[in-house]
Steps between C-alpha positions, in 0.01 A plus 500: 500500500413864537764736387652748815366772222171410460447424913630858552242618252243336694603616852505880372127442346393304816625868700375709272135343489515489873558855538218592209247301729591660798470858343167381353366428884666783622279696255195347540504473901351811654718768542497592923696818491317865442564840574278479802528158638846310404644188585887386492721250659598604890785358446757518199711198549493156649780291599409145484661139601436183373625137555397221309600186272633540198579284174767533221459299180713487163472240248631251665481507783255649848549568859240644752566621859399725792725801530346736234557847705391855361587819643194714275464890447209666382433904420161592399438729230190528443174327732568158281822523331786422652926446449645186640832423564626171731802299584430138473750218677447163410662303794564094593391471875633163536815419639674853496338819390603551181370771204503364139309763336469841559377793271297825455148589416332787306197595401117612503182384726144575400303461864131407518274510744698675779910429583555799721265731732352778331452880588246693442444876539153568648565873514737753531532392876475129505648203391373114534712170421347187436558164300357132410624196578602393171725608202639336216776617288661448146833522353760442314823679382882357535698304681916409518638179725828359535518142571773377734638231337850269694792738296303779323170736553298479187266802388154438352254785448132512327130572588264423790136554530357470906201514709469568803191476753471751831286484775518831734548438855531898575537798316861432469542129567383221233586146450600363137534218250657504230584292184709575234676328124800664430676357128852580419795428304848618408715407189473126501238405802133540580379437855133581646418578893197475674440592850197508769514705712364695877562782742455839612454782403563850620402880344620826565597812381197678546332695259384843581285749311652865433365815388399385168267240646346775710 
């Protein structure tokens, strides 16, 4: 078997060539802003939610369900690169409502295509918002759970990567799915989750040009 040493090794080369590719596109993709003519996000942030199925998996043993539920935020720093942070529940909807796994996310999203309108200054006296359909984004960074167990709440933490697909109903409105592997471990356990996932989507915090765009 793999040592917990050498997987951890892997996971930080995995995130580290994943970020070196999307810095490679970033630099090779056409640049839209200018002095004269630039483009940014309308909006800074999105606030997303997503429901979905959901399986956990350690050696042994594997259990799958419907109750994956993610409460996602998003600010925009630049046109395609992004900070993520969520709050995932994993939840059994049979019977009784009942959480067994709950955690935090946080990381980085490289978009492409188009996952939020987009402003662009015309002229000193007009402004025009407009978007495609679809958007794709990238990501990975780290995530924490703590699995409900019947006497005790166990912590696990380690690394996720995620996609996740848009498709812009409005300039503020999208719908989205998402997937995501998320591996972690604590001092003597390993356990993976997988989830897939849809919802909605919702931007604001609108962006506005001052007197240095002028």
């Amino acid at each position: 078997m793999m040592s917990r040493t050498h997987k951890k090794k892997q996971y930080k080369t995995i995130a580290l060539y994943f970020l070196l590719v999307s810095s490679s596109i970033g630099m090779a993709l056409p640049c839209f802003a200018n002095d004269d003519n630039e483009v940014m996000p309308a909006n800074k942030t999105e606030l997303s939610l997503l429901l979905g199925n959901y399986s956990l998996s350690t050696p042994t043993s594997k259990i799958s369900a419907i109750g994956a539920f993610t409460v996602g935020f998003t600010y925009r720093f630049f046109e395609r690169i992004s900070a993520n942070a969520a709050y995932n529940n994993l939840m059994t909807l049979s019977g009784s409502l009942t959480s067994i796994v709950s955690g935090f996310d946080l990381g980085a999203s490289y978009c492409f295509f188009t996952c939020s309108a987009m402003k662009q200054k015309l002229s000193d006296a007009g402004l025009v918002v407009s978007w495609s359909p679809w958007g794709v984004q990238l990501g990975t960074g780290f995530a924490a759970r703590s699995i409900q167990l019947a006497n005790a709440s166990v912590g696990f933490s380690g690394p996720y990567i995620k996609a996740v697909v848009n498709y812009m109903l409005a300039d503020r409105f999208k719908i989205l799915g998402a997937a995501q592997y998320t591996t972690m471990s604590n001092a003597s356990k390993s356990i993976t989750q997988m989830t897939f996932q849809a919802g909605v989507g919702f931007d604001f915090g609108e962006n506005v040009y001052d007197s240095v765009h002028k």
